[in-house]
PDB file of C-alpha atoms in Angstrom:
ATOM      1  CA  MET A  15       0.081   0.008  -0.124  1.00 85.00           C
ATOM      2  CA  ASP A  16       1.036   3.314  -0.699  1.00 89.00           C
ATOM      3  CA  TRP A  17       1.183   5.935   1.797  1.00 91.00           C
ATOM      4  CA  GLY A  18       1.478   9.054   0.202  1.00 89.00           C
ATOM      5  CA  SER A  19       1.485  11.924   2.665  1.00 92.00           C
ATOM      6  CA  GLN A  20      -0.821  10.576   4.630  1.00 95.00           C
ATOM      7  CA  LYS A  21       0.998   8.544   7.036  1.00 95.00           C
ATOM      8  CA  ASN A  22      -0.963   9.481  10.296  1.00 97.00           C
ATOM      9  CA  ILE A  23      -3.512   7.385  12.360  1.00 98.00           C
ATOM     10  CA  LEU A  24      -6.455   9.544  13.697  1.00 98.00           C
ATOM     11  CA  VAL A  25      -8.061   7.438  16.649  1.00 98.00           C
ATOM     12  CA  PHE A  26     -11.334   8.811  18.025  1.00 98.00           C
ATOM     13  CA  VAL A  27     -11.308   8.379  21.523  1.00 97.00           C
ATOM     14  CA  GLU A  28     -14.959   7.824  22.784  1.00 95.00           C
ATOM     15  CA  GLN A  29     -15.660   8.860  26.393  1.00 93.00           C
ATOM     16  CA  LYS A  30     -17.941   8.537  29.326  1.00 88.00           C
ATOM     17  CA  ASP A  31     -19.135  10.434  31.792  1.00 86.00           C
ATOM     18  CA  GLY A  32     -15.634  12.527  30.567  1.00 89.00           C
ATOM     19  CA  LYS A  33     -13.477   9.305  31.054  1.00 92.00           C
ATOM     20  CA  PRO A  34     -12.270   7.153  27.990  1.00 94.00           C
ATOM     21  CA  VAL A  35     -13.936   4.111  27.465  1.00 90.00           C
ATOM     22  CA  GLY A  36     -11.595   1.250  27.535  1.00 88.00           C
ATOM     23  CA  ALA A  37     -12.723   0.297  23.723  1.00 89.00           C
ATOM     24  CA  GLY A  38     -11.047   3.513  23.024  1.00 93.00           C
ATOM     25  CA  LEU A  39      -7.677   3.010  24.520  1.00 94.00           C
ATOM     26  CA  GLU A  40      -7.844  -0.173  22.774  1.00 93.00           C
ATOM     27  CA  SER A  41      -8.046   1.210  19.602  1.00 96.00           C
ATOM     28  CA  LEU A  42      -4.598   3.197  19.916  1.00 96.00           C
ATOM     29  CA  THR A  43      -3.140  -0.545  19.843  1.00 95.00           C
ATOM     30  CA  PRO A  44      -3.482  -1.283  16.345  1.00 97.00           C
ATOM     31  CA  ALA A  45      -2.969   2.481  15.551  1.00 97.00           C
ATOM     32  CA  ARG A  46       0.561   1.997  16.774  1.00 95.00           C
ATOM     33  CA  THR A  47       0.810  -0.913  14.500  1.00 96.00           C
ATOM     34  CA  LEU A  48       0.059   1.136  11.493  1.00 97.00           C
ATOM     35  CA  ALA A  49       1.790   4.253  12.175  1.00 96.00           C
ATOM     36  CA  GLU A  50       5.545   1.383  12.397  1.00 95.00           C
ATOM     37  CA  THR A  51       4.644   0.780   8.887  1.00 95.00           C
ATOM     38  CA  SER A  52       3.128   4.235   7.746  1.00 95.00           C
ATOM     39  CA  GLY A  53       5.884   6.397   9.190  1.00 95.00           C
ATOM     40  CA  GLY A  54       3.605   8.590  10.474  1.00 96.00           C
ATOM     41  CA  LYS A  55       2.075   9.172  14.564  1.00 96.00           C
ATOM     42  CA  VAL A  56      -0.570   8.205  16.359  1.00 97.00           C
ATOM     43  CA  LEU A  57      -3.057  10.560  16.592  1.00 98.00           C
ATOM     44  CA  ALA A  58      -5.981  10.271  19.886  1.00 98.00           C
ATOM     45  CA  LEU A  59      -9.263  12.324  19.422  1.00 98.00           C
ATOM     46  CA  LEU A  60     -10.796  13.975  22.380  1.00 97.00           C
ATOM     47  CA  VAL A  61     -14.351  15.040  21.969  1.00 97.00           C
ATOM     48  CA  GLY A  62     -15.781  16.747  24.959  1.00 95.00           C
ATOM     49  CA  LYS A  63     -17.156  18.707  27.303  1.00 94.00           C
ATOM     50  CA  ASP A  64     -14.404  19.363  29.206  1.00 95.00           C
ATOM     51  CA  ASN A  65     -11.395  17.072  28.299  1.00 96.00           C
ATOM     52  CA  THR A  66      -9.397  17.541  31.532  1.00 95.00           C
ATOM     53  CA  GLU A  67      -9.236  14.155  33.186  1.00 95.00           C
ATOM     54  CA  ALA A  68      -9.198  12.681  29.599  1.00 95.00           C
ATOM     55  CA  GLU A  69      -6.483  13.858  28.320  1.00 96.00           C
ATOM     56  CA  LYS A  70      -4.694  12.384  31.644  1.00 93.00           C
ATOM     57  CA  ASP A  71      -6.039   9.361  31.652  1.00 93.00           C
ATOM     58  CA  THR A  72      -5.428   8.875  27.678  1.00 94.00           C
ATOM     59  CA  ALA A  73      -1.693  10.189  27.539  1.00 92.00           C
ATOM     60  CA  ALA A  74      -0.014   6.992  28.327  1.00 89.00           C
ATOM     61  CA  PHE A  75      -1.199   4.478  26.016  1.00 91.00           C
ATOM     62  CA  GLY A  76       0.242   5.128  22.849  1.00 90.00           C
ATOM     63  CA  ALA A  77      -0.274   7.890  21.696  1.00 95.00           C
ATOM     64  CA  ASP A  78       2.107  10.584  20.457  1.00 95.00           C
ATOM     65  CA  GLN A  79      -0.015  13.750  20.524  1.00 97.00           C
ATOM     66  CA  ILE A  80      -3.965  14.340  22.048  1.00 97.00           C
ATOM     67  CA  LEU A  81      -5.958  16.356  20.106  1.00 98.00           C
ATOM     68  CA  SER A  82      -8.391  18.023  22.424  1.00 97.00           C
ATOM     69  CA  VAL A  83     -11.303  19.524  21.441  1.00 97.00           C
ATOM     70  CA  GLN A  84     -13.892  20.312  23.997  1.00 95.00           C
ATOM     71  CA  GLY A  85     -16.854  22.896  24.868  1.00 93.00           C
ATOM     72  CA  ASP A  86     -20.864  23.033  25.964  1.00 91.00           C
ATOM     73  CA  ALA A  87     -21.450  21.898  22.081  1.00 91.00           C
ATOM     74  CA  PHE A  88     -20.002  18.926  23.014  1.00 92.00           C
ATOM     75  CA  GLY A  89     -22.133  17.277  25.146  1.00 86.00           C
ATOM     76  CA  GLU A  90     -22.699  13.569  25.526  1.00 80.00           C
ATOM     77  CA  GLY A  91     -24.803  12.007  22.790  1.00 79.00           C
ATOM     78  CA  CYS A  92     -24.530  14.965  20.442  1.00 89.00           C
ATOM     79  CA  ALA A  93     -23.580  12.729  17.741  1.00 93.00           C
ATOM     80  CA  ASP A  94     -24.056  16.318  14.895  1.00 95.00           C
ATOM     81  CA  ALA A  95     -21.315  18.302  16.894  1.00 95.00           C
ATOM     82  CA  PHE A  96     -19.142  15.315  17.067  1.00 96.00           C
ATOM     83  CA  LEU A  97     -19.418  14.994  13.264  1.00 96.00           C
ATOM     84  CA  CYS A  98     -17.982  18.139  12.908  1.00 96.00           C
ATOM     85  CA  ALA A  99     -15.172  17.675  14.940  1.00 97.00           C
ATOM     86  CA  LEU A 100     -14.092  14.598  13.537  1.00 97.00           C
ATOM     87  CA  GLU A 101     -14.754  15.798   9.911  1.00 97.00           C
ATOM     88  CA  GLN A 102     -12.740  19.366  10.892  1.00 97.00           C
ATOM     89  CA  MET A 103      -9.422  17.267  12.512  1.00 97.00           C
ATOM     90  CA  THR A 104      -9.750  14.629   9.590  1.00 97.00           C
ATOM     91  CA  GLU A 105      -8.856  17.218   6.912  1.00 96.00           C
ATOM     92  CA  LYS A 106      -6.533  19.455   9.303  1.00 97.00           C
ATOM     93  CA  TYR A 107      -4.274  16.426  10.063  1.00 97.00           C
ATOM     94  CA  HIS A 108      -5.078  14.791   6.822  1.00 96.00           C
ATOM     95  CA  PRO A 109      -5.010  10.968   8.523  1.00 97.00           C
ATOM     96  CA  GLY A 110      -3.692   7.953   6.332  1.00 97.00           C
ATOM     97  CA  VAL A 111      -6.190   5.829   8.749  1.00 98.00           C
ATOM     98  CA  ILE A 112      -9.469   6.908  11.036  1.00 98.00           C
ATOM     99  CA  LEU A 113      -9.906   4.457  13.618  1.00 98.00           C
ATOM    100  CA  ALA A 114     -12.371   4.384  16.382  1.00 97.00           C
ATOM    101  CA  ALA A 115     -13.910   1.366  18.899  1.00 94.00           C
ATOM    102  CA  ASN A 116     -17.161  -0.402  17.278  1.00 91.00           C
ATOM    103  CA  THR A 117     -19.271   1.210  19.935  1.00 90.00           C
ATOM    104  CA  PRO A 118     -23.097   2.404  18.375  1.00 89.00           C
ATOM    105  CA  LEU A 119     -21.403   5.985  18.137  1.00 93.00           C
ATOM    106  CA  SER A 120     -18.150   5.585  17.160  1.00 95.00           C
ATOM    107  CA  ARG A 121     -19.935   3.194  13.788  1.00 94.00           C
ATOM    108  CA  GLU A 122     -22.348   6.019  13.460  1.00 95.00           C
ATOM    109  CA  LEU A 123     -19.334   9.037  13.233  1.00 97.00           C
ATOM    110  CA  THR A 124     -16.944   6.713  11.238  1.00 97.00           C
ATOM    111  CA  ALA A 125     -19.940   5.481   8.461  1.00 96.00           C
ATOM    112  CA  ARG A 126     -21.167   9.081   8.314  1.00 97.00           C
ATOM    113  CA  LEU A 127     -17.617  10.176   7.824  1.00 97.00           C
ATOM    114  CA  CYS A 128     -17.394   7.914   5.605  1.00 96.00           C
ATOM    115  CA  ALA A 129     -20.438   8.699   3.208  1.00 96.00           C
ATOM    116  CA  HIS A 130     -19.468  12.370   3.160  1.00 94.00           C
ATOM    117  CA  LYS A 131     -15.668  11.948   2.512  1.00 94.00           C
ATOM    118  CA  GLN A 132     -16.236   8.923   0.213  1.00 95.00           C
ATOM    119  CA  LEU A 133     -13.767   6.748   2.047  1.00 95.00           C
ATOM    120  CA  GLY A 134     -13.433   2.876   2.705  1.00 94.00           C
ATOM    121  CA  SER A 135     -15.092   1.337   5.666  1.00 95.00           C
ATOM    122  CA  ILE A 136     -14.367  -1.918   8.095  1.00 95.00           C
ATOM    123  CA  GLN A 137     -16.780  -2.618  10.751  1.00 92.00           C
ATOM    124  CA  ASP A 138     -16.116  -4.753  13.721  1.00 90.00           C
ATOM    125  CA  ALA A 139     -12.483  -5.671  13.464  1.00 92.00           C
ATOM    126  CA  VAL A 140     -11.342  -8.376  15.980  1.00 89.00           C
ATOM    127  CA  ALA A 141      -7.338  -8.819  14.343  1.00 92.00           C
ATOM    128  CA  LEU A 142      -5.010  -6.858  12.476  1.00 96.00           C
ATOM    129  CA  ARG A 143      -1.641  -7.675  10.787  1.00 95.00           C
ATOM    130  CA  MET A 144       0.963  -6.762   8.250  1.00 95.00           C
ATOM    131  CA  GLU A 145       1.261  -8.185   4.797  1.00 94.00           C
ATOM    132  CA  ASP A 146       3.774  -5.836   2.353  1.00 90.00           C
ATOM    133  CA  ASN A 147       3.185  -2.633   4.038  1.00 89.00           C
ATOM    134  CA  THR A 148      -0.656  -3.808   3.222  1.00 94.00           C
ATOM    135  CA  PRO A 149      -3.271  -4.584   6.822  1.00 96.00           C
ATOM    136  CA  VAL A 150      -5.026  -7.177   6.082  1.00 97.00           C
ATOM    137  CA  TRP A 151      -8.284  -6.787   8.845  1.00 96.00           C
ATOM    138  CA  THR A 152     -10.386 -10.056  10.418  1.00 94.00           C
ATOM    139  CA  VAL A 153     -13.809  -9.047  10.750  1.00 91.00           C
ATOM    140  CA  SER A 154     -16.879 -11.014  11.739  1.00 78.00           C
ATOM    141  CA  ALA A 155     -19.444 -11.677   9.030  1.00 76.00           C
ATOM    142  CA  TYR A 156     -22.995 -13.354   9.122  1.00 72.00           C
ATOM    143  CA  GLY A 157     -23.630 -12.942  13.345  1.00 63.00           C
ATOM    144  CA  GLY A 158     -20.145 -14.210  14.332  1.00 62.00           C
ATOM    145  CA  THR A 159     -20.653 -17.438  12.552  1.00 67.00           C
ATOM    146  CA  ILE A 160     -17.498 -16.697  10.479  1.00 78.00           C
ATOM    147  CA  ARG A 161     -14.500 -14.024  10.101  1.00 83.00           C
ATOM    148  CA  GLU A 162     -13.021 -13.085   7.158  1.00 92.00           C
ATOM    149  CA  ASP A 163     -10.158 -10.743   6.040  1.00 95.00           C
ATOM    150  CA  VAL A 164     -10.238  -7.455   4.127  1.00 95.00           C
ATOM    151  CA  VAL A 165      -7.792  -5.834   2.607  1.00 95.00           C
ATOM    152  CA  PRO A 166      -7.969  -1.606   2.186  1.00 93.00           C
ATOM    153  CA  ASP A 167      -6.388  -0.658  -1.449  1.00 87.00           C
ATOM    154  CA  THR A 168      -6.066   2.827  -0.719  1.00 90.00           C
ATOM    155  CA  VAL A 169      -5.700   5.814   2.101  1.00 93.00           C
ATOM    156  CA  PRO A 170      -7.814   7.214   3.947  1.00 96.00           C
ATOM    157  CA  PHE A 171     -10.366   4.832   4.904  1.00 97.00           C
ATOM    158  CA  ALA A 172     -12.116   4.259   8.560  1.00 97.00           C
ATOM    159  CA  ALA A 173     -12.038   1.299  11.002  1.00 97.00           C
ATOM    160  CA  THR A 174     -13.950   0.203  14.093  1.00 96.00           C
ATOM    161  CA  VAL A 175     -12.555  -2.485  16.250  1.00 94.00           C
ATOM    162  CA  ARG A 176     -14.440  -4.513  18.691  1.00 89.00           C
ATOM    163  CA  SER A 177     -14.163  -3.704  22.404  1.00 85.00           C
ATOM    164  CA  GLY A 178     -11.403  -6.337  23.960  1.00 83.00           C
ATOM    165  CA  ALA A 179     -10.072  -7.600  20.478  1.00 85.00           C
ATOM    166  CA  PHE A 180      -6.686  -5.971  21.196  1.00 89.00           C
ATOM    167  CA  ARG A 181      -5.394  -5.201  24.828  1.00 85.00           C
ATOM    168  CA  LYS A 182      -4.451  -1.204  25.744  1.00 87.00           C
ATOM    169  CA  ALA A 183      -0.543  -0.461  25.534  1.00 84.00           C
ATOM    170  CA  LYS A 184       0.893  -0.857  29.004  1.00 78.00           C
ATOM    171  CA  ALA A 185       0.697   2.587  30.732  1.00 72.00           C
ATOM    172  CA  GLY A 186       3.966   3.865  32.475  1.00 64.00           C
ATOM    173  CA  GLY A 187       5.708   4.977  28.450  1.00 67.00           C
ATOM    174  CA  ALA A 188       5.940   8.691  27.600  1.00 73.00           C
ATOM    175  CA  ALA A 189       3.021  10.899  28.478  1.00 83.00           C
ATOM    176  CA  ALA A 190       1.710  12.002  24.883  1.00 91.00           C
ATOM    177  CA  SER A 191       1.452  15.704  24.369  1.00 94.00           C
ATOM    178  CA  VAL A 192      -2.187  17.371  24.407  1.00 96.00           C
ATOM    179  CA  VAL A 193      -3.027  20.407  21.346  1.00 97.00           C
ATOM    180  CA  GLN A 194      -5.874  22.382  22.351  1.00 97.00           C
ATOM    181  CA  GLU A 195      -7.990  22.462  18.991  1.00 97.00           C
ATOM    182  CA  THR A 196     -10.876  24.568  18.281  1.00 95.00           C
ATOM    183  CA  VAL A 197     -14.260  22.998  16.098  1.00 95.00           C
ATOM    184  CA  SER A 198     -16.457  25.582  14.771  1.00 91.00           C
ATOM    185  CA  VAL A 199     -20.114  24.243  15.048  1.00 92.00           C
ATOM    186  CA  PRO A 200     -22.446  25.551  12.222  1.00 91.00           C
ATOM    187  CA  GLN A 201     -26.232  25.502  14.093  1.00 89.00           C
ATOM    188  CA  ASP A 202     -27.646  24.052  10.031  1.00 90.00           C
ATOM    189  CA  ALA A 203     -25.541  21.213  11.168  1.00 89.00           C
ATOM    190  CA  LEU A 204     -27.426  20.009  14.324  1.00 88.00           C
ATOM    191  CA  HIS A 205     -29.961  17.831  13.287  1.00 87.00           C
ATOM    192  CA  THR A 206     -31.220  16.368  16.716  1.00 85.00           C
ATOM    193  CA  LYS A 207     -30.784  17.354  19.939  1.00 80.00           C
ATOM    194  CA  VAL A 208     -30.449  15.273  23.509  1.00 79.00           C
ATOM    195  CA  LEU A 209     -33.198  15.704  25.763  1.00 80.00           C
ATOM    196  CA  GLU A 210     -32.681  13.774  28.336  1.00 78.00           C
ATOM    197  CA  SER A 211     -29.931  10.519  28.893  1.00 73.00           C
ATOM    198  CA  VAL A 212     -31.620   6.992  30.563  1.00 70.00           C
ATOM    199  CA  LYS A 213     -29.096   4.519  31.811  1.00 64.00           C
ATOM    200  CA  GLU A 214     -29.674   0.711  30.382  1.00 57.00           C
ATOM    201  CA  ILE A 215     -29.229  -1.911  31.966  1.00 51.00           C
ATOM    202  CA  ALA A 216     -26.281  -2.711  29.960  1.00 50.00           C
ATOM    203  CA  GLU A 217     -23.988   0.125  30.933  1.00 51.00           C
ATOM    204  CA  ALA A 218     -24.286  -0.840  34.212  1.00 60.00           C
ATOM    205  CA  VAL A 219     -22.141  -4.257  33.205  1.00 71.00           C
ATOM    206  CA  ASN A 220     -18.642  -3.564  32.134  1.00 82.00           C
ATOM    207  CA  LEU A 221     -17.497  -6.057  30.660  1.00 87.00           C
ATOM    208  CA  GLU A 222     -15.350  -4.314  28.701  1.00 82.00           C
ATOM    209  CA  ASP A 223     -13.277  -2.793  31.531  1.00 82.00           C
ATOM    210  CA  ALA A 224     -13.465  -5.449  34.013  1.00 89.00           C
ATOM    211  CA  LYS A 225     -10.307  -6.695  35.402  1.00 91.00           C
ATOM    212  CA  VAL A 226     -11.628 -10.449  36.615  1.00 96.00           C
ATOM    213  CA  ILE A 227     -14.529 -11.972  34.868  1.00 97.00           C
ATOM    214  CA  VAL A 228     -15.965 -15.281  36.242  1.00 97.00           C
ATOM    215  CA  SER A 229     -18.022 -16.847  33.368  1.00 97.00           C
ATOM    216  CA  GLY A 230     -20.751 -19.589  33.538  1.00 97.00           C
ATOM    217  CA  GLY A 231     -21.429 -22.086  30.133  1.00 96.00           C
ATOM    218  CA  ARG A 232     -24.126 -24.750  30.077  1.00 95.00           C
ATOM    219  CA  GLY A 233     -21.964 -27.109  32.736  1.00 96.00           C
ATOM    220  CA  MET A 234     -23.602 -25.263  35.711  1.00 97.00           C
ATOM    221  CA  GLY A 235     -26.688 -27.324  35.221  1.00 95.00           C
ATOM    222  CA  SER A 236     -29.218 -24.850  36.428  1.00 96.00           C
ATOM    223  CA  LYS A 237     -29.892 -20.817  37.117  1.00 95.00           C
ATOM    224  CA  GLU A 238     -29.962 -21.897  40.770  1.00 96.00           C
ATOM    225  CA  ASN A 239     -26.622 -23.662  40.178  1.00 96.00           C
ATOM    226  CA  PHE A 240     -25.482 -20.639  38.564  1.00 97.00           C
ATOM    227  CA  ALA A 241     -25.516 -18.068  41.308  1.00 96.00           C
ATOM    228  CA  LEU A 242     -22.242 -19.713  42.684  1.00 97.00           C
ATOM    229  CA  VAL A 243     -20.827 -17.709  39.339  1.00 97.00           C
ATOM    230  CA  GLN A 244     -22.171 -14.716  40.636  1.00 95.00           C
ATOM    231  CA  GLN A 245     -20.951 -15.463  44.344  1.00 96.00           C
ATOM    232  CA  LEU A 246     -17.167 -16.390  43.432  1.00 97.00           C
ATOM    233  CA  ALA A 247     -17.394 -13.110  41.225  1.00 96.00           C
ATOM    234  CA  ASP A 248     -18.822 -11.027  44.305  1.00 95.00           C
ATOM    235  CA  VAL A 249     -15.492 -12.456  46.629  1.00 96.00           C
ATOM    236  CA  LEU A 250     -13.028 -11.601  43.749  1.00 96.00           C
ATOM    237  CA  GLY A 251     -14.938  -7.720  42.866  1.00 94.00           C
ATOM    238  CA  GLY A 252     -15.565  -9.098  39.541  1.00 95.00           C
ATOM    239  CA  VAL A 253     -18.698  -8.720  37.067  1.00 95.00           C
ATOM    240  CA  VAL A 254     -20.808 -11.475  35.732  1.00 96.00           C
ATOM    241  CA  GLY A 255     -19.989 -13.539  31.669  1.00 96.00           C
ATOM    242  CA  ALA A 256     -21.680 -16.669  30.214  1.00 96.00           C
ATOM    243  CA  THR A 257     -22.094 -18.639  27.235  1.00 96.00           C
ATOM    244  CA  ARG A 258     -25.060 -18.431  24.551  1.00 94.00           C
ATOM    245  CA  PRO A 259     -26.260 -21.703  26.303  1.00 94.00           C
ATOM    246  CA  ALA A 260     -26.618 -20.246  29.382  1.00 96.00           C
ATOM    247  CA  ILE A 261     -28.187 -17.108  28.385  1.00 95.00           C
ATOM    248  CA  GLU A 262     -30.362 -19.104  25.997  1.00 95.00           C
ATOM    249  CA  SER A 263     -31.509 -21.102  29.302  1.00 95.00           C
ATOM    250  CA  GLY A 264     -32.883 -18.087  30.933  1.00 95.00           C
ATOM    251  CA  TRP A 265     -30.006 -17.962  33.744  1.00 96.00           C
ATOM    252  CA  ILE A 266     -28.476 -14.351  33.334  1.00 94.00           C
ATOM    253  CA  SER A 267     -29.446 -11.970  30.823  1.00 92.00           C
ATOM    254  CA  ARG A 268     -28.127 -11.217  27.077  1.00 91.00           C
ATOM    255  CA  VAL A 269     -26.022  -8.375  28.069  1.00 90.00           C
ATOM    256  CA  HIS A 270     -23.678 -10.508  29.940  1.00 94.00           C
ATOM    257  CA  GLN A 271     -22.685 -12.447  26.765  1.00 94.00           C
ATOM    258  CA  ILE A 272     -19.389 -13.082  26.072  1.00 93.00           C
ATOM    259  CA  GLY A 273     -18.246 -14.593  22.598  1.00 88.00           C
ATOM    260  CA  GLN A 274     -18.500 -13.946  18.548  1.00 79.00           C
ATOM    261  CA  SER A 275     -22.488 -12.743  19.158  1.00 78.00           C
ATOM    262  CA  GLY A 276     -21.361 -11.250  22.467  1.00 84.00           C
ATOM    263  CA  LYS A 277     -19.007  -9.015  23.837  1.00 85.00           C
ATOM    264  CA  SER A 278     -14.820  -9.723  23.308  1.00 84.00           C
ATOM    265  CA  VAL A 279     -13.063  -9.218  26.685  1.00 88.00           C
ATOM    266  CA  ALA A 280      -9.525  -8.518  28.077  1.00 86.00           C
ATOM    267  CA  PRO A 281      -9.646  -8.579  31.634  1.00 90.00           C
ATOM    268  CA  ALA A 282      -6.559  -9.980  33.521  1.00 91.00           C
ATOM    269  CA  LEU A 283      -8.278 -12.818  35.042  1.00 96.00           C
ATOM    270  CA  TYR A 284     -10.674 -14.608  33.399  1.00 97.00           C
ATOM    271  CA  ILE A 285     -12.267 -17.792  34.893  1.00 98.00           C
ATOM    272  CA  ALA A 286     -14.515 -19.960  32.943  1.00 97.00           C
ATOM    273  CA  CYS A 287     -16.943 -22.813  34.938  1.00 98.00           C
ATOM    274  CA  GLY A 288     -18.800 -25.598  32.942  1.00 96.00           C
ATOM    275  CA  ILE A 289     -17.714 -23.809  29.431  1.00 97.00           C
ATOM    276  CA  SER A 290     -16.767 -26.759  26.843  1.00 95.00           C
ATOM    277  CA  GLY A 291     -14.376 -24.115  25.270  1.00 93.00           C
ATOM    278  CA  ALA A 292     -16.693 -23.814  21.763  1.00 91.00           C
ATOM    279  CA  ILE A 293     -14.857 -21.375  18.815  1.00 86.00           C
ATOM    280  CA  GLN A 294     -17.550 -18.737  19.672  1.00 86.00           C
ATOM    281  CA  HIS A 295     -17.027 -18.416  22.842  1.00 91.00           C
ATOM    282  CA  VAL A 296     -13.816 -18.771  23.153  1.00 90.00           C
ATOM    283  CA  SER A 297     -12.753 -15.747  20.738  1.00 83.00           C
ATOM    284  CA  GLY A 298     -13.986 -13.734  22.982  1.00 86.00           C
ATOM    285  CA  VAL A 299     -11.744 -14.169  26.017  1.00 91.00           C
ATOM    286  CA  VAL A 300      -8.229 -15.406  23.969  1.00 84.00           C
ATOM    287  CA  ASN A 301      -6.731 -12.013  25.087  1.00 81.00           C
ATOM    288  CA  SER A 302      -7.249 -12.110  28.868  1.00 89.00           C
ATOM    289  CA  GLY A 303      -4.434 -12.241  30.497  1.00 89.00           C
ATOM    290  CA  TYR A 304      -4.080 -14.916  32.942  1.00 95.00           C
ATOM    291  CA  ILE A 305      -7.112 -18.139  31.862  1.00 96.00           C
ATOM    292  CA  VAL A 306      -8.565 -20.773  34.516  1.00 97.00           C
ATOM    293  CA  ALA A 307     -11.074 -23.851  33.313  1.00 97.00           C
ATOM    294  CA  ILE A 308     -13.135 -25.387  35.698  1.00 97.00           C
ATOM    295  CA  ASN A 309     -14.287 -28.889  33.308  1.00 97.00           C
ATOM    296  CA  SER A 310     -15.175 -32.218  35.039  1.00 95.00           C
ATOM    297  CA  ASP A 311     -14.171 -32.974  31.278  1.00 95.00           C
ATOM    298  CA  GLU A 312     -10.258 -33.326  31.018  1.00 94.00           C
ATOM    299  CA  ASP A 313     -10.272 -32.964  26.988  1.00 95.00           C
ATOM    300  CA  ALA A 314     -12.847 -30.094  27.021  1.00 95.00           C
ATOM    301  CA  SER A 315     -11.473 -27.977  24.281  1.00 95.00           C
ATOM    302  CA  ILE A 316     -11.389 -24.933  27.061  1.00 96.00           C
ATOM    303  CA  PHE A 317      -8.378 -25.880  28.639  1.00 96.00           C
ATOM    304  CA  ASP A 318      -5.971 -25.777  25.482  1.00 95.00           C
ATOM    305  CA  ILE A 319      -6.631 -22.490  26.355  1.00 94.00           C
ATOM    306  CA  ALA A 320      -6.522 -22.054  29.957  1.00 96.00           C
ATOM    307  CA  ASP A 321      -3.327 -20.921  31.977  1.00 96.00           C
ATOM    308  CA  VAL A 322      -4.569 -23.344  34.667  1.00 96.00           C
ATOM    309  CA  GLY A 323      -7.005 -25.978  34.212  1.00 96.00           C
ATOM    310  CA  ILE A 324      -9.011 -27.491  37.209  1.00 97.00           C
ATOM    311  CA  VAL A 325     -10.805 -31.011  36.210  1.00 97.00           C
ATOM    312  CA  GLY A 326     -13.496 -31.768  38.329  1.00 96.00           C
ATOM    313  CA  ASP A 327     -17.016 -31.039  39.238  1.00 96.00           C
ATOM    314  CA  VAL A 328     -17.636 -27.520  39.004  1.00 96.00           C
ATOM    315  CA  MET A 329     -20.318 -27.890  41.230  1.00 96.00           C
ATOM    316  CA  GLN A 330     -18.171 -29.043  44.253  1.00 96.00           C
ATOM    317  CA  VAL A 331     -14.893 -26.715  43.280  1.00 97.00           C
ATOM    318  CA  LEU A 332     -16.748 -23.602  43.512  1.00 97.00           C
ATOM    319  CA  PRO A 333     -17.919 -23.538  46.830  1.00 96.00           C
ATOM    320  CA  LEU A 334     -14.311 -24.676  47.858  1.00 96.00           C
ATOM    321  CA  MET A 335     -12.928 -21.824  45.705  1.00 96.00           C
ATOM    322  CA  ILE A 336     -15.372 -19.248  47.748  1.00 96.00           C
ATOM    323  CA  ASP A 337     -14.824 -20.314  51.028  1.00 95.00           C
ATOM    324  CA  ALA A 338     -10.594 -20.073  50.415  1.00 95.00           C
ATOM    325  CA  ILE A 339     -10.550 -16.677  48.907  1.00 95.00           C
ATOM    326  CA  LYS A 340     -12.953 -15.626  51.562  1.00 94.00           C
ATOM    327  CA  LYS A 341     -10.736 -16.929  54.426  1.00 93.00           C
ATOM    328  CA  ARG A 342      -7.313 -15.176  52.840  1.00 92.00           C
ATOM    329  CA  LYS A 343      -9.232 -12.151  52.530  1.00 90.00           C
ATOM    330  CA  ALA A 344      -9.868 -12.152  56.117  1.00 88.00           C
ATOM    331  CA  GLY A 345      -6.961 -13.614  57.216  1.00 76.00           C
TER     332      GLY A 345
END
């Protein structure tokens, strides 16, 4: 691929309550891979009413520079104003690639940007590799039942990346410099107005940013047994995840689903309870830092990706784990 003069990578880092969302920071990781090939810089774009905290939280995760656009026009949910910021920063910095997390807001912004600028678009990427200076993106298709490679043939293009597909860079590197940018938002560009924001139940289940996730699968046997997954998550200060069969059985709500048709996660610790290890689920957890699997079948596929495997009845193992952790915390 000929990058020409469009070598920089622009990353829209979405915010929630003044904090960068985890998936936005994760997007800086593939951006760094692209910049190493193109020879350009990674530019993180923050847009909000007040970016003070977000600038600090973003500075050490792989960006070379932070472009900060802030003001009363950029309240959460104001997609039209956000699009003005994204378009104007694209016109000013001429990036070769515009990246964002695969969230509802970022999908809308990148799709509208591509329509206005006639750019190529890649949605819901789960992996990236470089071949002869050309990015090859892996995306899900047909509801997550298959994955295919997509290769852009020219720059610029835009792409969204799935939460959990890439690990955030380790904090502690050189902090990115901050450039305060001014963006004009014409009144005729505002087609919608946010009157009220209502917190959904899905927002209370933050699988993407969880450091500890305890997940249950079909092997838990029943809704009553599944309660042990919640108990273990509680004592570890973690979040509950689940496989599709557990959700379809009605043991827990769909917002907890992990896998190709759910969420991809990358916690520091992932505990799989009664999960066989089907590829549809495993694809959503392979970036976890440390995986513990509990299954009575010693040939279960989940053990292929586990750092520690426990062969045994999950209904006997979990109470012992919960009791041991409680004692350790008390002592």
